[in-house]
mmCIF file with all atom_site columns, N, CA and C in Angstrom:
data_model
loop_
_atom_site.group_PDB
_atom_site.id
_atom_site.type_symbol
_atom_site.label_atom_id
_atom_site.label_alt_id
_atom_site.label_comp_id
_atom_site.label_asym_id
_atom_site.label_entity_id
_atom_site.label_seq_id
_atom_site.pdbx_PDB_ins_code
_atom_site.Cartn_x
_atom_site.Cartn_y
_atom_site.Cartn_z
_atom_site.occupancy
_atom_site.B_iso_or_equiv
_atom_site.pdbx_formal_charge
_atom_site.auth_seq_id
_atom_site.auth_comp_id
_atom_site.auth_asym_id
_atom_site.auth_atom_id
_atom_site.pdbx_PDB_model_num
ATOM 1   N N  . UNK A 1 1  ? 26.199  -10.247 6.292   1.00 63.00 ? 1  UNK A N  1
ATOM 2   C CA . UNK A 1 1  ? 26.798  -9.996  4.991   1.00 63.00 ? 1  UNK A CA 1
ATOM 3   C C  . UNK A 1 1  ? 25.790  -9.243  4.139   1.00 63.00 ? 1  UNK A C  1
ATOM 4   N N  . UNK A 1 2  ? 26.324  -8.159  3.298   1.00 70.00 ? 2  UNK A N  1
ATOM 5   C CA . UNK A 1 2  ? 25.609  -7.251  3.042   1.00 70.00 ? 2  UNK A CA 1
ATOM 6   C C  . UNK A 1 2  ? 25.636  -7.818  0.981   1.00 70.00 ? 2  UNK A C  1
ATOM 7   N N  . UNK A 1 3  ? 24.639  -7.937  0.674   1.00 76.00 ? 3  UNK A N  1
ATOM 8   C CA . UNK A 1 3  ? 24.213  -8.245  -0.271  1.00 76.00 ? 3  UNK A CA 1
ATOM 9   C C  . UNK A 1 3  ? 24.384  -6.752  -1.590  1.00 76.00 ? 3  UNK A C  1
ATOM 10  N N  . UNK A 1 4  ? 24.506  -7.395  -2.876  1.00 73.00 ? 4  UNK A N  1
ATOM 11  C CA . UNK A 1 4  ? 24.869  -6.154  -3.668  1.00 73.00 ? 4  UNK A CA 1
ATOM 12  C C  . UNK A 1 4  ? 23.972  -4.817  -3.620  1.00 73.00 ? 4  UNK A C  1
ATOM 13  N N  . UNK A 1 5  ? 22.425  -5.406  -3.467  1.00 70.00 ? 5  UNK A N  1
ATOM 14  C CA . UNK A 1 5  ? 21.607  -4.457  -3.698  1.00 70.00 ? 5  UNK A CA 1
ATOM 15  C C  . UNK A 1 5  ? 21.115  -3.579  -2.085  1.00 70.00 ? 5  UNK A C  1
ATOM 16  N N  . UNK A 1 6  ? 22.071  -4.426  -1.307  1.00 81.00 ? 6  UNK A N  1
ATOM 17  C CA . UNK A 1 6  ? 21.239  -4.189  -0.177  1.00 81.00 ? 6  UNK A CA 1
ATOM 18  C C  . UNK A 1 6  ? 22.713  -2.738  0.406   1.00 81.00 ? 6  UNK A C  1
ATOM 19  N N  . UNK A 1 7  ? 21.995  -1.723  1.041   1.00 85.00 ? 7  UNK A N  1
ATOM 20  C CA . UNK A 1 7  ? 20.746  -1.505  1.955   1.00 85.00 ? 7  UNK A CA 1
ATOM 21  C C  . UNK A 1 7  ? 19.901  -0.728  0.652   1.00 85.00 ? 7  UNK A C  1
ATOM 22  N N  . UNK A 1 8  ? 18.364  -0.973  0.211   1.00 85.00 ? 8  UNK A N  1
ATOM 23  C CA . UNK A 1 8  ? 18.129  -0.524  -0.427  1.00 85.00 ? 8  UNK A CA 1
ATOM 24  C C  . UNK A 1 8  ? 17.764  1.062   -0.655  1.00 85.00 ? 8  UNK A C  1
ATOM 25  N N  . UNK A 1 9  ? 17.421  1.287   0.538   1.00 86.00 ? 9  UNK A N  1
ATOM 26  C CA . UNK A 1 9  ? 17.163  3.025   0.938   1.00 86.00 ? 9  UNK A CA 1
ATOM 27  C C  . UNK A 1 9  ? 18.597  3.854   0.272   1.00 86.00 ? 9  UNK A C  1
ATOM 28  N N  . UNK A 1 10 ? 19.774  3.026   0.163   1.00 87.00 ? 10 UNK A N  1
ATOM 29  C CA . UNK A 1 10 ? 20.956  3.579   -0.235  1.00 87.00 ? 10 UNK A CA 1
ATOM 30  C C  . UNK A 1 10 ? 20.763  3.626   -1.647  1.00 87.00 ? 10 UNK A C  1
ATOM 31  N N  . UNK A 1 11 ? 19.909  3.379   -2.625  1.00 91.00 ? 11 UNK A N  1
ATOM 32  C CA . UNK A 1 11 ? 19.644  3.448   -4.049  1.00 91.00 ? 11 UNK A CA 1
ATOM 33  C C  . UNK A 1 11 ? 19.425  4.728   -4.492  1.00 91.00 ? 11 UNK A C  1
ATOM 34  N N  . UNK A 1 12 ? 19.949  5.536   -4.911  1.00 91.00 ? 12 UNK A N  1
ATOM 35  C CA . UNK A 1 12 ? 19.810  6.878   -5.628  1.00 91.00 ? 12 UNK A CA 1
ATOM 36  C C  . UNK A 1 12 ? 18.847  6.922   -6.784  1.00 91.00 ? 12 UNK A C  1
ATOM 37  N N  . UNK A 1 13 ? 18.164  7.906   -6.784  1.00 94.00 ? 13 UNK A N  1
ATOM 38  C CA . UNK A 1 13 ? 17.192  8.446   -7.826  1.00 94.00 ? 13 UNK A CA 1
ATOM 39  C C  . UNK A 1 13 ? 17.800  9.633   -8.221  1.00 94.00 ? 13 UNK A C  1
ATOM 40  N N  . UNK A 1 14 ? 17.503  9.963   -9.519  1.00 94.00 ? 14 UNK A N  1
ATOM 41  C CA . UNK A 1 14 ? 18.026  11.422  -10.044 1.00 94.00 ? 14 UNK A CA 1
ATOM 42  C C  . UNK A 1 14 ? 16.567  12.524  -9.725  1.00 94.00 ? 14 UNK A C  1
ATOM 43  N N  . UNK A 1 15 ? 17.555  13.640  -9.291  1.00 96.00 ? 15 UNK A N  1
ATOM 44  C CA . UNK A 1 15 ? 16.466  14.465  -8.636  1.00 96.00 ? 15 UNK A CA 1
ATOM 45  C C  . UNK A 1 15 ? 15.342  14.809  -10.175 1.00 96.00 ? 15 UNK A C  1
ATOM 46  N N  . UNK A 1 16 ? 14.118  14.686  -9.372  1.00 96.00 ? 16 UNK A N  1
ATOM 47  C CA . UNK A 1 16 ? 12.894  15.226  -10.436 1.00 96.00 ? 16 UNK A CA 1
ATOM 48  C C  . UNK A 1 16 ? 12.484  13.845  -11.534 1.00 96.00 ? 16 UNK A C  1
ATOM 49  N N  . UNK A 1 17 ? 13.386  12.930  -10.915 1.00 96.00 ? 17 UNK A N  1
ATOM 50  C CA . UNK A 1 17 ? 12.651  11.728  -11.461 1.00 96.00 ? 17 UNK A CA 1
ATOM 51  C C  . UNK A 1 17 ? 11.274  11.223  -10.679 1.00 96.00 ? 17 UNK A C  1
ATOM 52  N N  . UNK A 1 18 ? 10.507  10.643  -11.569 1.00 96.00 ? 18 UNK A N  1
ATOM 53  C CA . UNK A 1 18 ? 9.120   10.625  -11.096 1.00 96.00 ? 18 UNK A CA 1
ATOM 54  C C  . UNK A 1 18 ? 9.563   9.240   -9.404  1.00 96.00 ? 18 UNK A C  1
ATOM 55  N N  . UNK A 1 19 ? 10.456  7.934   -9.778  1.00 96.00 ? 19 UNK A N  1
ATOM 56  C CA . UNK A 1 19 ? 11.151  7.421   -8.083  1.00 96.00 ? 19 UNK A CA 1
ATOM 57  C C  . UNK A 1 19 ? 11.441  8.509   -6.942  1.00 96.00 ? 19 UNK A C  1
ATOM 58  N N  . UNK A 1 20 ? 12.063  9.655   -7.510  1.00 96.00 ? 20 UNK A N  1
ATOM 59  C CA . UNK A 1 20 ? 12.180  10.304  -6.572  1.00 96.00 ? 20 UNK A CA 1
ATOM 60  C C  . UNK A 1 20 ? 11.577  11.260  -6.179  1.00 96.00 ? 20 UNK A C  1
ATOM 61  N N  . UNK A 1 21 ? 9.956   11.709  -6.550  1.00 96.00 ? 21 UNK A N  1
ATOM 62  C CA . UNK A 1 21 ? 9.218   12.637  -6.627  1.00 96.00 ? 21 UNK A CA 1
ATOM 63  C C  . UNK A 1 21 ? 7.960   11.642  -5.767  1.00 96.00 ? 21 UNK A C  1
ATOM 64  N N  . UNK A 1 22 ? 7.776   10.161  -5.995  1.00 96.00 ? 22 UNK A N  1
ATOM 65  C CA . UNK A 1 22 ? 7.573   9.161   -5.199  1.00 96.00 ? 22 UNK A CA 1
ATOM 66  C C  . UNK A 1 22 ? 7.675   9.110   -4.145  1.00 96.00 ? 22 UNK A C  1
ATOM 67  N N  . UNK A 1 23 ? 9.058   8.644   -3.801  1.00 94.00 ? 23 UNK A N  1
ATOM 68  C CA . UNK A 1 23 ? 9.246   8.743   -2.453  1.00 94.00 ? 23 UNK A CA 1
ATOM 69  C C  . UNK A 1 23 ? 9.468   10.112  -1.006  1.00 94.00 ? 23 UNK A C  1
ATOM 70  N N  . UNK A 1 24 ? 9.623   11.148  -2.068  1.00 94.00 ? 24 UNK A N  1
ATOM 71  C CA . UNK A 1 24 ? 9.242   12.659  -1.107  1.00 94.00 ? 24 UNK A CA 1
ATOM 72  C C  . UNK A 1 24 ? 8.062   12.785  -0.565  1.00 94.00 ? 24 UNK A C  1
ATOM 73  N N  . UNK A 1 25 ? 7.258   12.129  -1.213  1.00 95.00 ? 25 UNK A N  1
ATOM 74  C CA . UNK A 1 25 ? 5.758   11.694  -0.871  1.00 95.00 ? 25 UNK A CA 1
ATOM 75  C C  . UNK A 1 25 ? 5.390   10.997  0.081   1.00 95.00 ? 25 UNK A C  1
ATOM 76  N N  . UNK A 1 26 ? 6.157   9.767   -0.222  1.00 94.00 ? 26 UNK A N  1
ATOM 77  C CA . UNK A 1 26 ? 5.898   9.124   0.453   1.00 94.00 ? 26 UNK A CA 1
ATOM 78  C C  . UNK A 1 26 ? 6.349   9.090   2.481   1.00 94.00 ? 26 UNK A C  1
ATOM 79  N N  . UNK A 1 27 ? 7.308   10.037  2.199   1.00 90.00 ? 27 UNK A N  1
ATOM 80  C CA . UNK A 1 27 ? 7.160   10.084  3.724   1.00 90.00 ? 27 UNK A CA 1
ATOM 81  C C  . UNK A 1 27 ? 6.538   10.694  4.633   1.00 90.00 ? 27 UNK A C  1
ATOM 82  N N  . UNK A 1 28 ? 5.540   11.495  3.693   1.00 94.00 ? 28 UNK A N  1
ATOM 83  C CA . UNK A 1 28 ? 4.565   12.283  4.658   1.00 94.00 ? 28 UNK A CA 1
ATOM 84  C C  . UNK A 1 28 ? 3.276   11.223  4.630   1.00 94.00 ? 28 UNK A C  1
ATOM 85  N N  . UNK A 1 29 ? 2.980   10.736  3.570   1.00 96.00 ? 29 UNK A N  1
ATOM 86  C CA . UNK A 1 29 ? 1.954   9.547   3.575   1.00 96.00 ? 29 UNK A CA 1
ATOM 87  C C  . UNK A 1 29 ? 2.279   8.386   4.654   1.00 96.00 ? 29 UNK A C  1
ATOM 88  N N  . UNK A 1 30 ? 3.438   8.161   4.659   1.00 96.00 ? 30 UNK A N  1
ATOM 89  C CA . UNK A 1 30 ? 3.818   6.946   5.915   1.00 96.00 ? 30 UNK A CA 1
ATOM 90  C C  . UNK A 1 30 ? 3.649   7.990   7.361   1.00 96.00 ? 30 UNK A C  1
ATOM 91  N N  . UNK A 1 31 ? 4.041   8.747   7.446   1.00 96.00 ? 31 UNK A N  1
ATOM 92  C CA . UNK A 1 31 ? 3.507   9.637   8.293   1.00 96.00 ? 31 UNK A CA 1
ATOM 93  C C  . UNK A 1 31 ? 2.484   9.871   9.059   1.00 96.00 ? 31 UNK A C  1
ATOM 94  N N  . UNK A 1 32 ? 1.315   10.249  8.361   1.00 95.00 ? 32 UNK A N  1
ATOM 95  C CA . UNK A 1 32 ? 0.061   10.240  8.035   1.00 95.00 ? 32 UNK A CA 1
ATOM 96  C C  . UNK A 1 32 ? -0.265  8.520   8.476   1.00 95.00 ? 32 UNK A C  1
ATOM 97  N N  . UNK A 1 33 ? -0.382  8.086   7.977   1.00 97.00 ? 33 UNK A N  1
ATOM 98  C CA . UNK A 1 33 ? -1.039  6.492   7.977   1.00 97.00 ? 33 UNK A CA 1
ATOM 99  C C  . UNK A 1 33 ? -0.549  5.305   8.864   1.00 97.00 ? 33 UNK A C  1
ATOM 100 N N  . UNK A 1 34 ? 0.791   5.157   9.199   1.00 97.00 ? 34 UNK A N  1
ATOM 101 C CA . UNK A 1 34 ? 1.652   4.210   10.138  1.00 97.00 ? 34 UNK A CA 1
ATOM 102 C C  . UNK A 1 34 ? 0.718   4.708   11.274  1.00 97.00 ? 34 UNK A C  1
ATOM 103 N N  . UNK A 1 35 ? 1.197   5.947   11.915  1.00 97.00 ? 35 UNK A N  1
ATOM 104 C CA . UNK A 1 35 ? 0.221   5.785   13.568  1.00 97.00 ? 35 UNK A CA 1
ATOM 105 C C  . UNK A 1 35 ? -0.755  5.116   13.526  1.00 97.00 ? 35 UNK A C  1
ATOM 106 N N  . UNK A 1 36 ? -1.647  5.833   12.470  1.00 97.00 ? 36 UNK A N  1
ATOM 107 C CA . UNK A 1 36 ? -3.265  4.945   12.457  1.00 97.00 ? 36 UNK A CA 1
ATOM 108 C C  . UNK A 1 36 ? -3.299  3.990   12.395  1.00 97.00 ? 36 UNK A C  1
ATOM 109 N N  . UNK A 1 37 ? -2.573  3.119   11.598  1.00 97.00 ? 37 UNK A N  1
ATOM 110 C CA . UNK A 1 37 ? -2.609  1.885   11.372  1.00 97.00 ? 37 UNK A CA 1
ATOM 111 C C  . UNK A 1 37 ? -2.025  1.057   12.674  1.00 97.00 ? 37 UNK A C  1
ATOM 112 N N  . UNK A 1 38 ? -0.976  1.399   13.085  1.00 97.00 ? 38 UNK A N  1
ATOM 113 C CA . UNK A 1 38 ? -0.592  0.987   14.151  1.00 97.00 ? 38 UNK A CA 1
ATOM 114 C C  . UNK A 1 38 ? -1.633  1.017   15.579  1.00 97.00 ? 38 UNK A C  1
ATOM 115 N N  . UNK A 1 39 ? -2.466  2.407   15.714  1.00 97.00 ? 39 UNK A N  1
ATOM 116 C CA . UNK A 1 39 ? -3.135  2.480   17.056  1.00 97.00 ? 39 UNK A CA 1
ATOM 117 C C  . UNK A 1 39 ? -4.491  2.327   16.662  1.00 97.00 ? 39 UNK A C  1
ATOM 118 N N  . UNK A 1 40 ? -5.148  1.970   15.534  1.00 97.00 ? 40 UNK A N  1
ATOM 119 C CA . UNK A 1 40 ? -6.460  1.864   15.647  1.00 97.00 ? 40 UNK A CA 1
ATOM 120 C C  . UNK A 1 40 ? -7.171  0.490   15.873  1.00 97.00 ? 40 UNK A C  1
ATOM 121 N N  . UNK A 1 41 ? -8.883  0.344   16.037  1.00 97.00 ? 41 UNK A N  1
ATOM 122 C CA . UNK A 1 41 ? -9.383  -0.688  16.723  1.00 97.00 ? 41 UNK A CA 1
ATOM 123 C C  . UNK A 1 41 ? -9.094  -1.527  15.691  1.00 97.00 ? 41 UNK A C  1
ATOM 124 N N  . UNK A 1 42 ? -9.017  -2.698  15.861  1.00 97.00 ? 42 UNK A N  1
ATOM 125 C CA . UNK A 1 42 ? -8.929  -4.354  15.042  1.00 97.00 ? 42 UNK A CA 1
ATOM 126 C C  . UNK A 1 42 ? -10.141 -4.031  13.717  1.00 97.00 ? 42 UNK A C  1
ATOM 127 N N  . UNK A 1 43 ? -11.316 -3.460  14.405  1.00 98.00 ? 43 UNK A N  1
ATOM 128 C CA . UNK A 1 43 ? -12.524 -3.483  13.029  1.00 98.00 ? 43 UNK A CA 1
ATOM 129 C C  . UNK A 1 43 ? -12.130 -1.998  12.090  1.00 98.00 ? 43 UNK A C  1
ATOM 130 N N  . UNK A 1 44 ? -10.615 -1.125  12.552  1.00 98.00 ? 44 UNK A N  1
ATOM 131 C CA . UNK A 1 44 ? -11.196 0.054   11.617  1.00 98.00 ? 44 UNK A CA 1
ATOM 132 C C  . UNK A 1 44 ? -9.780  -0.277  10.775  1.00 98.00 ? 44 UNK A C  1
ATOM 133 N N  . UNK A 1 45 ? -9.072  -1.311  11.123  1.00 98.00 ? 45 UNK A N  1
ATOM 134 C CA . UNK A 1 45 ? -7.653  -1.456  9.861   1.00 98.00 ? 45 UNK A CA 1
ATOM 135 C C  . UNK A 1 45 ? -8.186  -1.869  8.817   1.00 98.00 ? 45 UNK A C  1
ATOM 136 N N  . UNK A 1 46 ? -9.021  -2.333  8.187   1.00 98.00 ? 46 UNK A N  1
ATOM 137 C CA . UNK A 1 46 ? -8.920  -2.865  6.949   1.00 98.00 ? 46 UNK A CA 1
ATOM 138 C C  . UNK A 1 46 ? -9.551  -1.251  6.356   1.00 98.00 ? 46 UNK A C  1
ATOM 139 N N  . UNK A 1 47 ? -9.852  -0.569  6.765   1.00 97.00 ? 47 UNK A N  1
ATOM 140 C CA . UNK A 1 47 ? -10.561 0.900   6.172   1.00 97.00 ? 47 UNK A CA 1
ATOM 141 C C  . UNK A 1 47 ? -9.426  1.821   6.012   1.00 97.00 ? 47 UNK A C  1
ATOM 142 N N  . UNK A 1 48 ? -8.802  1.916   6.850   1.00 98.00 ? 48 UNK A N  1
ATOM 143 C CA . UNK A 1 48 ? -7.725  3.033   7.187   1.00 98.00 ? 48 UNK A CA 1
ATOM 144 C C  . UNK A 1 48 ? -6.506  2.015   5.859   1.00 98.00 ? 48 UNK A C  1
ATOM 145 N N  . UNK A 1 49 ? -6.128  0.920   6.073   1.00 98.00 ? 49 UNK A N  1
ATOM 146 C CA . UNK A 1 49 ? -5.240  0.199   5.356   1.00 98.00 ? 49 UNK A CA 1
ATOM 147 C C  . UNK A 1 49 ? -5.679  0.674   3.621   1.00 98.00 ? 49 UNK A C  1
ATOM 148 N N  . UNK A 1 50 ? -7.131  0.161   3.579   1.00 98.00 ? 50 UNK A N  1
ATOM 149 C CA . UNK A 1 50 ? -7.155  0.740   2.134   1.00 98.00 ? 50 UNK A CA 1
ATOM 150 C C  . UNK A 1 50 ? -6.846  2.344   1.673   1.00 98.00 ? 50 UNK A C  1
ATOM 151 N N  . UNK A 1 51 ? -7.440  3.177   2.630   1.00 97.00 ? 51 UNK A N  1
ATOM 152 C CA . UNK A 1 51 ? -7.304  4.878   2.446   1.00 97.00 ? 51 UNK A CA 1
ATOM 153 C C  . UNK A 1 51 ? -5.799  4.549   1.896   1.00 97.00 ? 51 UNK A C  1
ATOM 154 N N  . UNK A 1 52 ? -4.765  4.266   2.668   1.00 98.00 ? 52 UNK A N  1
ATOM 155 C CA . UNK A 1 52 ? -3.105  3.934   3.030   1.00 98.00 ? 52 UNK A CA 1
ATOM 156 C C  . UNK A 1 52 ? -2.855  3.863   1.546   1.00 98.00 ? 52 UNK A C  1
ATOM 157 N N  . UNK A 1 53 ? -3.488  2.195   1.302   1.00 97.00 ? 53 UNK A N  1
ATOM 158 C CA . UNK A 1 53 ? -2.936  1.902   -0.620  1.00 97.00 ? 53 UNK A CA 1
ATOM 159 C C  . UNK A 1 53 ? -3.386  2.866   -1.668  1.00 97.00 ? 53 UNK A C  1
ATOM 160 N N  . UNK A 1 54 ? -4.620  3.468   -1.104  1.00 98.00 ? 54 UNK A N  1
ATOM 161 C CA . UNK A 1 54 ? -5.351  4.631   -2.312  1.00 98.00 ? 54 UNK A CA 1
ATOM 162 C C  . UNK A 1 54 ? -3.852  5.712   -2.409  1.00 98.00 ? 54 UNK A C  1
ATOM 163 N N  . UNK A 1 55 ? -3.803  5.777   -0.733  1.00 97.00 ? 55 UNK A N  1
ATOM 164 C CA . UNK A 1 55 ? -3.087  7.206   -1.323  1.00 97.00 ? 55 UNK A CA 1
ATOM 165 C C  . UNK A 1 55 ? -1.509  7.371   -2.019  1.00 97.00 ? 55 UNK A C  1
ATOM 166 N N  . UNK A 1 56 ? -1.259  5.769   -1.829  1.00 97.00 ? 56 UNK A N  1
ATOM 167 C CA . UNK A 1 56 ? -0.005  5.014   -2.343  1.00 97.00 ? 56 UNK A CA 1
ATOM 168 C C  . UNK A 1 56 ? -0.100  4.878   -3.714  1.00 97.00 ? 56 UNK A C  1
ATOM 169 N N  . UNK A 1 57 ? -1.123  4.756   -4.559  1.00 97.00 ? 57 UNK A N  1
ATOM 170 C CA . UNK A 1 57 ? -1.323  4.955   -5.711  1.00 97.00 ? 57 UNK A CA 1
ATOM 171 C C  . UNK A 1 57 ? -1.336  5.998   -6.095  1.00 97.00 ? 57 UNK A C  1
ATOM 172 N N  . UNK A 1 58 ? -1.663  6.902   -5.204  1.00 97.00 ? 58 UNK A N  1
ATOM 173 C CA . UNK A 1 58 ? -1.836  8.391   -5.936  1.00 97.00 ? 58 UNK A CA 1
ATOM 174 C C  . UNK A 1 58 ? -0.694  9.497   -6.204  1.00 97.00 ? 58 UNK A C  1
ATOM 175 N N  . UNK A 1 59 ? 0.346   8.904   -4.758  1.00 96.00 ? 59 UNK A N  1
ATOM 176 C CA . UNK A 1 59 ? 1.478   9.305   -4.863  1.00 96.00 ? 59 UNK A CA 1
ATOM 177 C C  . UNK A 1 59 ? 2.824   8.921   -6.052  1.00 96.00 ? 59 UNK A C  1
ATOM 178 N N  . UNK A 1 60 ? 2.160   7.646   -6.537  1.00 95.00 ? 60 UNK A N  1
ATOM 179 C CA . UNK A 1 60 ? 2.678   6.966   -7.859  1.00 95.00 ? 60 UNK A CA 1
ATOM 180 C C  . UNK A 1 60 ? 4.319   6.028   -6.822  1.00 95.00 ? 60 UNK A C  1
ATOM 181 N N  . UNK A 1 61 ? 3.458   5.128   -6.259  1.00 96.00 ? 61 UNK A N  1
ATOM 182 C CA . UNK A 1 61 ? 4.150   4.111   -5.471  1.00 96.00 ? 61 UNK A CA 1
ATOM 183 C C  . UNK A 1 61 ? 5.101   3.184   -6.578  1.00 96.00 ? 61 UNK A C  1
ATOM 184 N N  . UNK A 1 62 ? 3.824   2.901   -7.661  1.00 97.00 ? 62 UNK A N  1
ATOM 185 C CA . UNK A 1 62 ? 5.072   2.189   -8.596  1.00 97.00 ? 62 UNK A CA 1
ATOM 186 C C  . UNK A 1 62 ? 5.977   2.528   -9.610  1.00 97.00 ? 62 UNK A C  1
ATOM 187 N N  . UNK A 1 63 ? 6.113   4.027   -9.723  1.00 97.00 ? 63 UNK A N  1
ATOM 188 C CA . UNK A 1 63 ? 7.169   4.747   -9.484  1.00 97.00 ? 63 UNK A CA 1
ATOM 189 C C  . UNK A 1 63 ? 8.828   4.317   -8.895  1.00 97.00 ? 63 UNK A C  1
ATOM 190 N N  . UNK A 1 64 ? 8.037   4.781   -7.796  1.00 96.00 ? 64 UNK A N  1
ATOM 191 C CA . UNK A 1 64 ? 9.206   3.800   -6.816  1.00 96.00 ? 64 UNK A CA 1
ATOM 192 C C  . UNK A 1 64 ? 9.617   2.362   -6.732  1.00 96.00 ? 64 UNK A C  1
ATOM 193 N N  . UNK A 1 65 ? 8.742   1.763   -7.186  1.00 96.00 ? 65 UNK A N  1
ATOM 194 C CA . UNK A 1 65 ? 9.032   0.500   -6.916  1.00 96.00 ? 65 UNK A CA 1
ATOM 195 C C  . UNK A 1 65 ? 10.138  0.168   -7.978  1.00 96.00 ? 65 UNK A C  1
ATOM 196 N N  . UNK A 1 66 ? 9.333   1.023   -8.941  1.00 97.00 ? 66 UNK A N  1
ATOM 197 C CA . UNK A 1 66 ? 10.411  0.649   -10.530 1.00 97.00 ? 66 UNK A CA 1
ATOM 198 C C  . UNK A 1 66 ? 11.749  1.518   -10.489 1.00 97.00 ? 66 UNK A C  1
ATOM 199 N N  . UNK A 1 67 ? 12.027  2.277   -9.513  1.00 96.00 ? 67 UNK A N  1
ATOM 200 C CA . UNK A 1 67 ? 13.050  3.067   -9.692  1.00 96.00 ? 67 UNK A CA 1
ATOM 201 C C  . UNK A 1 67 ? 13.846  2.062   -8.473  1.00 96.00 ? 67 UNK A C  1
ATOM 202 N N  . UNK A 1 68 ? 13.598  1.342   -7.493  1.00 94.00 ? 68 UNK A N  1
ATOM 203 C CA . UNK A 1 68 ? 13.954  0.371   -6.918  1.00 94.00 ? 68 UNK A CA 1
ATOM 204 C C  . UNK A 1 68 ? 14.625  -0.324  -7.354  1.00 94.00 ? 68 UNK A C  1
ATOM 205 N N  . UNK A 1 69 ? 13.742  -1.090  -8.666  1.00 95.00 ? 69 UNK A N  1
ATOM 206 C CA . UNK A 1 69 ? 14.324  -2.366  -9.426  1.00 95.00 ? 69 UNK A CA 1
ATOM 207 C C  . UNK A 1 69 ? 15.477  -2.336  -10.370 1.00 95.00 ? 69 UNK A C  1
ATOM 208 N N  . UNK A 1 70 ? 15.189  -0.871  -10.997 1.00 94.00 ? 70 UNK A N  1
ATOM 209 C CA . UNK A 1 70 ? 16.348  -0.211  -11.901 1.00 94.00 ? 70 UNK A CA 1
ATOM 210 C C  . UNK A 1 70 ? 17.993  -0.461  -10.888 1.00 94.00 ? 70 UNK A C  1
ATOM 211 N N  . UNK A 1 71 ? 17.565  0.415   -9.732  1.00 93.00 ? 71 UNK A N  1
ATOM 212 C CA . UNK A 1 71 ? 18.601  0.055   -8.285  1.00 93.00 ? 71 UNK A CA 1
ATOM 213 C C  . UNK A 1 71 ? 19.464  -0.692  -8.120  1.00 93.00 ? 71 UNK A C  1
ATOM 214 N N  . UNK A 1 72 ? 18.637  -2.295  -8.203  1.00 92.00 ? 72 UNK A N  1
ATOM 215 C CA . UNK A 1 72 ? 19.549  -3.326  -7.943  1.00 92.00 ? 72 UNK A CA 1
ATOM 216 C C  . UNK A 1 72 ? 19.759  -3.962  -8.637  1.00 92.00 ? 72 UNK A C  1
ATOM 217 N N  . UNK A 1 73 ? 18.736  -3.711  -10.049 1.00 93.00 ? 73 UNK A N  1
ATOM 218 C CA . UNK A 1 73 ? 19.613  -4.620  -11.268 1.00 93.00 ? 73 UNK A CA 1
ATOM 219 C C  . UNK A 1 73 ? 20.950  -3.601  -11.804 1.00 93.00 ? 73 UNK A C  1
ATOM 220 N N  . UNK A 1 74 ? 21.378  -2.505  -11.798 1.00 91.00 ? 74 UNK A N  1
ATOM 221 C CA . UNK A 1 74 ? 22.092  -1.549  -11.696 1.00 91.00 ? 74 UNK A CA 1
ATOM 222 C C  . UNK A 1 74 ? 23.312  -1.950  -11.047 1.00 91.00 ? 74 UNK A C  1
ATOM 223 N N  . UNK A 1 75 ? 23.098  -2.389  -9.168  1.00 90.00 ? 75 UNK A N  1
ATOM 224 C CA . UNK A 1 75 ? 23.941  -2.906  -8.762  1.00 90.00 ? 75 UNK A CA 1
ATOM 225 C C  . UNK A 1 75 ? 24.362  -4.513  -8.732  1.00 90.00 ? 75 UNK A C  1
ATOM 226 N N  . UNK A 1 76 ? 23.567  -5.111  -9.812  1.00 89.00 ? 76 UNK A N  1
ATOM 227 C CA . UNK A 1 76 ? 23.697  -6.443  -9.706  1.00 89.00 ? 76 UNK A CA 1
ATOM 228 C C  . UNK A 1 76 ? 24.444  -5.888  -10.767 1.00 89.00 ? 76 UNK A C  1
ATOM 229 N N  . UNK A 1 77 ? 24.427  -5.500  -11.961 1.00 90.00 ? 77 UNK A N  1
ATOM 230 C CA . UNK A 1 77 ? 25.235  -5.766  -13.343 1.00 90.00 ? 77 UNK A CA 1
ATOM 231 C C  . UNK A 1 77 ? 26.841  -5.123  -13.151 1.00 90.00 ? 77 UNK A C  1
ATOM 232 N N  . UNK A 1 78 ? 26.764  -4.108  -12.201 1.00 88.00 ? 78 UNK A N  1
ATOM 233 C CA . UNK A 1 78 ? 27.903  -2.953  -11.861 1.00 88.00 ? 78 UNK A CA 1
ATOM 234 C C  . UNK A 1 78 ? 28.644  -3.059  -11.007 1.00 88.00 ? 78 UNK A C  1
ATOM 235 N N  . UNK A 1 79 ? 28.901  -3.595  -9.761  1.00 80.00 ? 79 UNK A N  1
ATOM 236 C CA . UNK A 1 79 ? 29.465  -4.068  -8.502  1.00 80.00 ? 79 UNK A CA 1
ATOM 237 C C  . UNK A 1 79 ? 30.045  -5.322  -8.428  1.00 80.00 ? 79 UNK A C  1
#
């Protein structure tokens, strides 16, 4: 059973909003960083993990997060 807010990837941003200028970003950064994180030695994740959050900040992650929340309180008040 599919919940109001859910699937969240289905949440629209208006183009050139800073959520959606966020997450264009962000898929070259997950890009970039998932392999590594996934295939590197046990002692080099906590290095590579931080690079990951730096560049998650830089891309303006909470951005997104807040254009997220807008999302489903949106579809909690509207649906």
């Amino acid at each position: 059973v599919n919940r109001k807010w859910e699937p969240l990837w289905s949440i629209p941003f208006e183009q050139g909003s800073p959520a959606q200028i966020a997450l264009s970003k962000l898929d070259g950064t997950n890009d970039k960083y998932i392999p590594t994180l996934v295939m590197c030695k046990p002692d080099e994740f906590e290095t590579y993990w931080k690079e990951y959050n730096d560049e998650l900040k830089k891309i303006g992650i909470e951005e997104y997060y807040k254009g997220i929340e807008e999302g489903v309180k949106n579809r909690l008040e509207n649906w």
